[in-house]
C-alpha atoms as an extended CHARMM CRD file, in Angstrom:
* protein
*
       168  EXT
         1         1  MET       CA            -66.5650000000     -125.6030000000      -57.2820000000  PROA      1               0.0000000000
         2         2  SER       CA            -64.5520000000     -124.8290000000      -54.8200000000  PROA      2               0.0000000000
         3         3  LEU       CA            -62.2320000000     -127.5870000000      -53.1770000000  PROA      3               0.0000000000
         4         4  ARG       CA            -61.3120000000     -124.9020000000      -49.8800000000  PROA      4               0.0000000000
         5         5  GLU       CA            -60.8060000000     -126.7550000000      -46.6210000000  PROA      5               0.0000000000
         6         6  GLU       CA            -64.2510000000     -125.8090000000      -44.2520000000  PROA      6               0.0000000000
         7         7  GLY       CA            -62.8700000000     -123.9690000000      -41.2630000000  PROA      7               0.0000000000
         8         8  PRO       CA            -63.0180000000     -126.0880000000      -37.8950000000  PROA      8               0.0000000000
         9         9  THR       CA            -66.0960000000     -125.8320000000      -35.5270000000  PROA      9               0.0000000000
        10        10  ILE       CA            -65.8240000000     -125.6810000000      -31.3960000000  PROA      10              0.0000000000
        11        11  ARG       CA            -67.9460000000     -126.7670000000      -29.3330000000  PROA      11              0.0000000000
        12        12  PRO       CA            -68.3350000000     -127.7440000000      -25.4240000000  PROA      12              0.0000000000
        13        13  ALA       CA            -67.2620000000     -131.6060000000      -24.9710000000  PROA      13              0.0000000000
        14        14  ALA       CA            -70.0530000000     -134.0780000000      -23.7810000000  PROA      14              0.0000000000
        15        15  GLU       CA            -69.0100000000     -136.7090000000      -21.1900000000  PROA      15              0.0000000000
        16        16  GLY       CA            -68.8240000000     -139.6300000000      -23.5920000000  PROA      16              0.0000000000
        17        17  GLU       CA            -66.0180000000     -137.7200000000      -25.6950000000  PROA      17              0.0000000000
        18        18  ALA       CA            -63.0190000000     -137.9110000000      -22.6130000000  PROA      18              0.0000000000
        19        19  GLY       CA            -61.3290000000     -140.7980000000      -24.3590000000  PROA      19              0.0000000000
        20        20  VAL       CA            -60.9210000000     -139.3740000000      -27.5430000000  PROA      20              0.0000000000
        21        21  LEU       CA            -60.0200000000     -136.0370000000      -25.6330000000  PROA      21              0.0000000000
        22        22  ALA       CA            -57.1590000000     -137.7000000000      -23.9480000000  PROA      22              0.0000000000
        23        23  GLU       CA            -55.6390000000     -139.1870000000      -26.4490000000  PROA      23              0.0000000000
        24        24  VAL       CA            -55.5560000000     -135.9700000000      -28.5240000000  PROA      24              0.0000000000
        25        25  ILE       CA            -54.2070000000     -134.4630000000      -25.1870000000  PROA      25              0.0000000000
        26        26  ARG       CA            -51.5460000000     -137.1200000000      -25.3210000000  PROA      26              0.0000000000
        27        27  VAL       CA            -50.6400000000     -136.8560000000      -28.8870000000  PROA      27              0.0000000000
        28        28  CYS       CA            -50.1990000000     -133.2100000000      -28.7160000000  PROA      28              0.0000000000
        29        29  PHE       CA            -47.9320000000     -133.1670000000      -25.5930000000  PROA      29              0.0000000000
        30        30  ARG       CA            -46.0060000000     -136.3380000000      -26.7100000000  PROA      30              0.0000000000
        31        31  GLU       CA            -42.8430000000     -134.0080000000      -28.1830000000  PROA      31              0.0000000000
        32        32  SER       CA            -42.4970000000     -131.5380000000      -25.4280000000  PROA      32              0.0000000000
        33        33  ALA       CA            -42.6410000000     -134.4010000000      -22.5290000000  PROA      33              0.0000000000
        34        34  GLU       CA            -40.1810000000     -135.8800000000      -24.6790000000  PROA      34              0.0000000000
        35        35  ARG       CA            -37.8020000000     -132.9100000000      -25.3710000000  PROA      35              0.0000000000
        36        36  PHE       CA            -37.9410000000     -132.2540000000      -21.6850000000  PROA      36              0.0000000000
        37        37  GLY       CA            -37.7710000000     -135.4070000000      -20.3370000000  PROA      37              0.0000000000
        38        38  VAL       CA            -40.7250000000     -136.0620000000      -18.6350000000  PROA      38              0.0000000000
        39        39  THR       CA            -41.9460000000     -139.3360000000      -17.1220000000  PROA      39              0.0000000000
        40        40  GLU       CA            -44.7730000000     -140.5550000000      -15.1530000000  PROA      40              0.0000000000
        41        41  ALA       CA            -42.2960000000     -140.4830000000      -12.0080000000  PROA      41              0.0000000000
        42        42  ASN       CA            -40.9930000000     -136.4250000000      -12.5060000000  PROA      42              0.0000000000
        43        43  ALA       CA            -43.9720000000     -134.8140000000      -13.5090000000  PROA      43              0.0000000000
        44        44  PRO       CA            -47.5710000000     -136.9250000000      -12.8950000000  PROA      44              0.0000000000
        45        45  ARG       CA            -49.5910000000     -134.0520000000      -13.5760000000  PROA      45              0.0000000000
        46        46  HSD       CA            -48.4540000000     -133.7510000000      -17.1160000000  PROA      46              0.0000000000
        47        47  ALA       CA            -50.7800000000     -133.2940000000      -19.8580000000  PROA      47              0.0000000000
        48        48  VAL       CA            -49.2990000000     -136.2820000000      -21.8940000000  PROA      48              0.0000000000
        49        49  HSD       CA            -50.2410000000     -138.4070000000      -18.8910000000  PROA      49              0.0000000000
        50        50  THR       CA            -53.9600000000     -137.0640000000      -19.1830000000  PROA      50              0.0000000000
        51        51  ARG       CA            -56.3530000000     -140.3880000000      -18.7510000000  PROA      51              0.0000000000
        52        52  GLU       CA            -60.2480000000     -140.9070000000      -19.7170000000  PROA      52              0.0000000000
        53        53  GLU       CA            -61.2460000000     -141.2320000000      -16.1150000000  PROA      53              0.0000000000
        54        54  GLY       CA            -59.5750000000     -137.8320000000      -15.1650000000  PROA      54              0.0000000000
        55        55  ILE       CA            -61.1000000000     -135.7240000000      -18.0480000000  PROA      55              0.0000000000
        56        56  ARG       CA            -64.5170000000     -137.3510000000      -17.3850000000  PROA      56              0.0000000000
        57        57  ASP       CA            -64.4490000000     -136.7130000000      -13.4060000000  PROA      57              0.0000000000
        58        58  GLU       CA            -63.4740000000     -132.8800000000      -14.4780000000  PROA      58              0.0000000000
        59        59  ILE       CA            -66.3230000000     -132.7970000000      -16.8040000000  PROA      59              0.0000000000
        60        60  LEU       CA            -68.8070000000     -134.0720000000      -14.0500000000  PROA      60              0.0000000000
        61        61  LYS       CA            -67.3610000000     -131.4960000000      -11.6250000000  PROA      61              0.0000000000
        62        62  GLY       CA            -68.3810000000     -128.8080000000      -13.9360000000  PROA      62              0.0000000000
        63        63  VAL       CA            -65.0100000000     -128.1630000000      -16.0720000000  PROA      63              0.0000000000
        64        64  LEU       CA            -65.9180000000     -127.0120000000      -19.5190000000  PROA      64              0.0000000000
        65        65  TYR       CA            -63.7910000000     -128.9900000000      -22.1850000000  PROA      65              0.0000000000
        66        66  LEU       CA            -63.7240000000     -127.0560000000      -25.6810000000  PROA      66              0.0000000000
        67        67  VAL       CA            -63.2470000000     -129.5450000000      -29.0040000000  PROA      67              0.0000000000
        68        68  LEU       CA            -61.6550000000     -128.0250000000      -32.1200000000  PROA      68              0.0000000000
        69        69  GLU       CA            -63.0420000000     -130.0340000000      -35.3500000000  PROA      69              0.0000000000
        70        70  SER       CA            -62.5600000000     -130.2860000000      -38.6330000000  PROA      70              0.0000000000
        71        71  ARG       CA            -64.4460000000     -132.4940000000      -40.8500000000  PROA      71              0.0000000000
        72        72  GLY       CA            -66.2870000000     -133.8170000000      -37.8390000000  PROA      72              0.0000000000
        73        73  ARG       CA            -63.3160000000     -134.9220000000      -36.2700000000  PROA      73              0.0000000000
        74        74  PRO       CA            -61.7670000000     -133.4250000000      -33.0460000000  PROA      74              0.0000000000
        75        75  VAL       CA            -58.5530000000     -132.5040000000      -33.7430000000  PROA      75              0.0000000000
        76        76  GLY       CA            -57.9590000000     -130.1380000000      -30.4710000000  PROA      76              0.0000000000
        77        77  CYS       CA            -59.2340000000     -129.1630000000      -27.4310000000  PROA      77              0.0000000000
        78        78  VAL       CA            -59.1470000000     -126.7010000000      -24.2390000000  PROA      78              0.0000000000
        79        79  SER       CA            -60.1770000000     -126.6520000000      -20.7260000000  PROA      79              0.0000000000
        80        80  VAL       CA            -61.9690000000     -123.9570000000      -18.8150000000  PROA      80              0.0000000000
        81        81  GLU       CA            -62.1330000000     -123.8660000000      -14.9740000000  PROA      81              0.0000000000
        82        82  LYS       CA            -63.2140000000     -120.7310000000      -12.8990000000  PROA      82              0.0000000000
        83        83  THR       CA            -61.1750000000     -121.0940000000       -9.9000000000  PROA      83              0.0000000000
        84        84  ARG       CA            -62.3840000000     -117.5920000000       -7.9850000000  PROA      84              0.0000000000
        85        85  GLU       CA            -65.1890000000     -115.3090000000       -8.2010000000  PROA      85              0.0000000000
        86        86  ASP       CA            -62.9320000000     -113.4010000000      -11.0080000000  PROA      86              0.0000000000
        87        87  LYS       CA            -60.2500000000     -115.6700000000      -12.5870000000  PROA      87              0.0000000000
        88        88  CYS       CA            -60.7070000000     -118.9030000000      -14.9920000000  PROA      88              0.0000000000
        89        89  VAL       CA            -57.6310000000     -121.1250000000      -15.8880000000  PROA      89              0.0000000000
        90        90  LEU       CA            -57.0440000000     -122.5730000000      -19.3010000000  PROA      90              0.0000000000
        91        91  ARG       CA            -55.4240000000     -125.9830000000      -19.3930000000  PROA      91              0.0000000000
        92        92  ARG       CA            -54.4950000000     -128.1800000000      -22.1490000000  PROA      92              0.0000000000
        93        93  LEU       CA            -54.6410000000     -126.2270000000      -25.2000000000  PROA      93              0.0000000000
        94        94  ALA       CA            -53.8690000000     -128.8540000000      -27.9100000000  PROA      94              0.0000000000
        95        95  VAL       CA            -54.4260000000     -128.5920000000      -31.6760000000  PROA      95              0.0000000000
        96        96  LEU       CA            -53.0690000000     -132.0120000000      -33.4820000000  PROA      96              0.0000000000
        97        97  PRO       CA            -49.4620000000     -131.6680000000      -35.0830000000  PROA      97              0.0000000000
        98        98  PRO       CA            -50.7400000000     -131.6270000000      -38.7540000000  PROA      98              0.0000000000
        99        99  CYS       CA            -53.5730000000     -128.9650000000      -37.8540000000  PROA      99              0.0000000000
       100       100  ARG       CA            -51.1210000000     -126.1970000000      -36.3390000000  PROA      100             0.0000000000
       101       101  GLY       CA            -49.8870000000     -123.4750000000      -38.5170000000  PROA      101             0.0000000000
       102       102  ARG       CA            -53.7490000000     -122.4560000000      -39.3120000000  PROA      102             0.0000000000
       103       103  GLY       CA            -54.5190000000     -120.0210000000      -36.4820000000  PROA      103             0.0000000000
       104       104  TRP       CA            -56.6330000000     -122.9070000000      -35.1980000000  PROA      104             0.0000000000
       105       105  GLY       CA            -55.1330000000     -123.0090000000      -31.5340000000  PROA      105             0.0000000000
       106       106  ALA       CA            -55.4850000000     -119.2530000000      -31.2230000000  PROA      106             0.0000000000
       107       107  LEU       CA            -59.4230000000     -119.4990000000      -32.4490000000  PROA      107             0.0000000000
       108       108  LEU       CA            -59.7360000000     -122.1090000000      -29.7170000000  PROA      108             0.0000000000
       109       109  LEU       CA            -57.7410000000     -120.0970000000      -27.0910000000  PROA      109             0.0000000000
       110       110  ARG       CA            -60.3070000000     -117.0770000000      -28.1130000000  PROA      110             0.0000000000
       111       111  GLU       CA            -63.2520000000     -119.1270000000      -27.7570000000  PROA      111             0.0000000000
       112       112  ALA       CA            -61.7790000000     -119.9950000000      -24.2530000000  PROA      112             0.0000000000
       113       113  VAL       CA            -61.3680000000     -116.7090000000      -23.2360000000  PROA      113             0.0000000000
       114       114  ASP       CA            -64.9380000000     -115.4480000000      -24.3820000000  PROA      114             0.0000000000
       115       115  ARG       CA            -66.2470000000     -118.2570000000      -21.9680000000  PROA      115             0.0000000000
       116       116  ALA       CA            -64.3790000000     -116.9760000000      -18.9730000000  PROA      116             0.0000000000
       117       117  ARG       CA            -65.7830000000     -113.5280000000      -19.6240000000  PROA      117             0.0000000000
       118       118  SER       CA            -69.2190000000     -114.4820000000      -20.2370000000  PROA      118             0.0000000000
       119       119  TRP       CA            -69.0250000000     -116.4060000000      -16.7780000000  PROA      119             0.0000000000
       120       120  GLY       CA            -67.3290000000     -113.0050000000      -15.0270000000  PROA      120             0.0000000000
       121       121  ALA       CA            -64.0980000000     -113.6720000000      -15.1980000000  PROA      121             0.0000000000
       122       122  GLY       CA            -62.2700000000     -110.5300000000      -14.9690000000  PROA      122             0.0000000000
       123       123  LYS       CA            -58.5950000000     -112.8610000000      -15.9720000000  PROA      123             0.0000000000
       124       124  VAL       CA            -57.8730000000     -115.7550000000      -17.1430000000  PROA      124             0.0000000000
       125       125  GLY       CA            -54.4140000000     -117.4190000000      -16.5800000000  PROA      125             0.0000000000
       126       126  ILE       CA            -52.1970000000     -120.3060000000      -17.9740000000  PROA      126             0.0000000000
       127       127  ALA       CA            -49.4350000000     -121.9360000000      -16.9730000000  PROA      127             0.0000000000
       128       128  VAL       CA            -46.5660000000     -122.8930000000      -19.4950000000  PROA      128             0.0000000000
       129       129  ILE       CA            -43.1580000000     -124.7370000000      -19.4560000000  PROA      129             0.0000000000
       130       130  HSD       CA            -40.9210000000     -121.6130000000      -18.8810000000  PROA      130             0.0000000000
       131       131  GLU       CA            -38.2430000000     -123.0450000000      -21.2190000000  PROA      131             0.0000000000
       132       132  GLU       CA            -41.0230000000     -123.6760000000      -23.9080000000  PROA      132             0.0000000000
       133       133  GLU       CA            -40.0180000000     -119.8090000000      -25.2970000000  PROA      133             0.0000000000
       134       134  GLY       CA            -41.7610000000     -119.6940000000      -28.4810000000  PROA      134             0.0000000000
       135       135  LEU       CA            -44.7170000000     -120.7640000000      -26.6570000000  PROA      135             0.0000000000
       136       136  ARG       CA            -44.2650000000     -117.8700000000      -24.0120000000  PROA      136             0.0000000000
       137       137  ARG       CA            -44.0200000000     -115.3920000000      -27.2960000000  PROA      137             0.0000000000
       138       138  TRP       CA            -47.3170000000     -116.8550000000      -28.7600000000  PROA      138             0.0000000000
       139       139  TYR       CA            -49.6640000000     -116.2010000000      -25.4930000000  PROA      139             0.0000000000
       140       140  GLY       CA            -47.7060000000     -112.9390000000      -25.2350000000  PROA      140             0.0000000000
       141       141  SER       CA            -48.7740000000     -111.8330000000      -28.6910000000  PROA      141             0.0000000000
       142       142  LEU       CA            -52.3000000000     -112.6790000000      -27.7590000000  PROA      142             0.0000000000
       143       143  GLY       CA            -52.1120000000     -110.0130000000      -24.4630000000  PROA      143             0.0000000000
       144       144  PHE       CA            -51.2710000000     -112.9490000000      -21.5160000000  PROA      144             0.0000000000
       145       145  ARG       CA            -48.4150000000     -111.6430000000      -19.8870000000  PROA      145             0.0000000000
       146       146  PRO       CA            -46.0840000000     -113.6450000000      -17.4130000000  PROA      146             0.0000000000
       147       147  THR       CA            -46.8280000000     -113.2960000000      -13.8820000000  PROA      147             0.0000000000
       148       148  ALA       CA            -44.5300000000     -115.7200000000      -11.9710000000  PROA      148             0.0000000000
       149       149  THR       CA            -41.6880000000     -118.5290000000      -12.6970000000  PROA      149             0.0000000000
       150       150  LYS       CA            -41.5490000000     -121.0350000000      -10.3010000000  PROA      150             0.0000000000
       151       151  ALA       CA            -39.1990000000     -124.0460000000      -10.0120000000  PROA      151             0.0000000000
       152       152  TYR       CA            -41.0640000000     -127.1080000000       -8.3400000000  PROA      152             0.0000000000
       153       153  ASP       CA            -38.7890000000     -130.3710000000       -6.8920000000  PROA      153             0.0000000000
       154       154  GLY       CA            -38.9460000000     -132.5750000000       -9.4240000000  PROA      154             0.0000000000
       155       155  LEU       CA            -39.8780000000     -131.1330000000      -12.4550000000  PROA      155             0.0000000000
       156       156  PRO       CA            -37.4200000000     -131.4150000000      -15.1500000000  PROA      156             0.0000000000
       157       157  PHE       CA            -38.3540000000     -127.7840000000      -16.2950000000  PROA      157             0.0000000000
       158       158  ARG       CA            -39.7230000000     -124.3400000000      -14.5510000000  PROA      158             0.0000000000
       159       159  VAL       CA            -42.8690000000     -123.1470000000      -14.7900000000  PROA      159             0.0000000000
       160       160  THR       CA            -44.2420000000     -120.0100000000      -16.1670000000  PROA      160             0.0000000000
       161       161  PHE       CA            -47.6330000000     -118.2630000000      -15.1520000000  PROA      161             0.0000000000
       162       162  MET       CA            -49.1430000000     -116.1740000000      -17.4730000000  PROA      162             0.0000000000
       163       163  GLU       CA            -52.5030000000     -114.1940000000      -17.0070000000  PROA      163             0.0000000000
       164       164  LEU       CA            -54.4740000000     -111.9860000000      -19.4620000000  PROA      164             0.0000000000
       165       165  SER       CA            -56.8350000000     -109.3770000000      -17.9610000000  PROA      165             0.0000000000
       166       166  LEU       CA            -60.1930000000     -108.8010000000      -19.1560000000  PROA      166             0.0000000000
       167       167  GLY       CA            -60.3110000000     -105.7170000000      -18.6320000000  PROA      167             0.0000000000
       168       168  ARG       CA            -63.5940000000     -105.7270000000      -16.9940000000  PROA      168             0.0000000000
């Protein structure tokens, strides 16, 4: 009998899961927030400040949250939102720290991109902290290309916008 770990599953989130998703997101982004001095005052929309009601509102407005589960428990998520006829934006790609390094983030990202493609998107966009060089390289290895880097008043970091062309 094999004792290998069963692979993760990915499914759409239900409105009633907003609380658990908010907690997963906060845990996943806590280290980055601490490293860059993110506070509620200087970056109120940073993922570390995600609230249950905010996710619930997004789900009710049609934003898709995909849940990454392992052994029946949520261990990650990502949101997919169609922002234009030809573009979707991914936000809050998150995998709990003990589950990282297994390729699950890339698996979740591929599923989100497949959803965007099925909605007719020709591009998928993301925004990352510019100073997170390893994260920018990781997205680059998956086909995302930087389109702009901007500094915003009050933010303790710059934001790099990246896009993946779906080649329609």
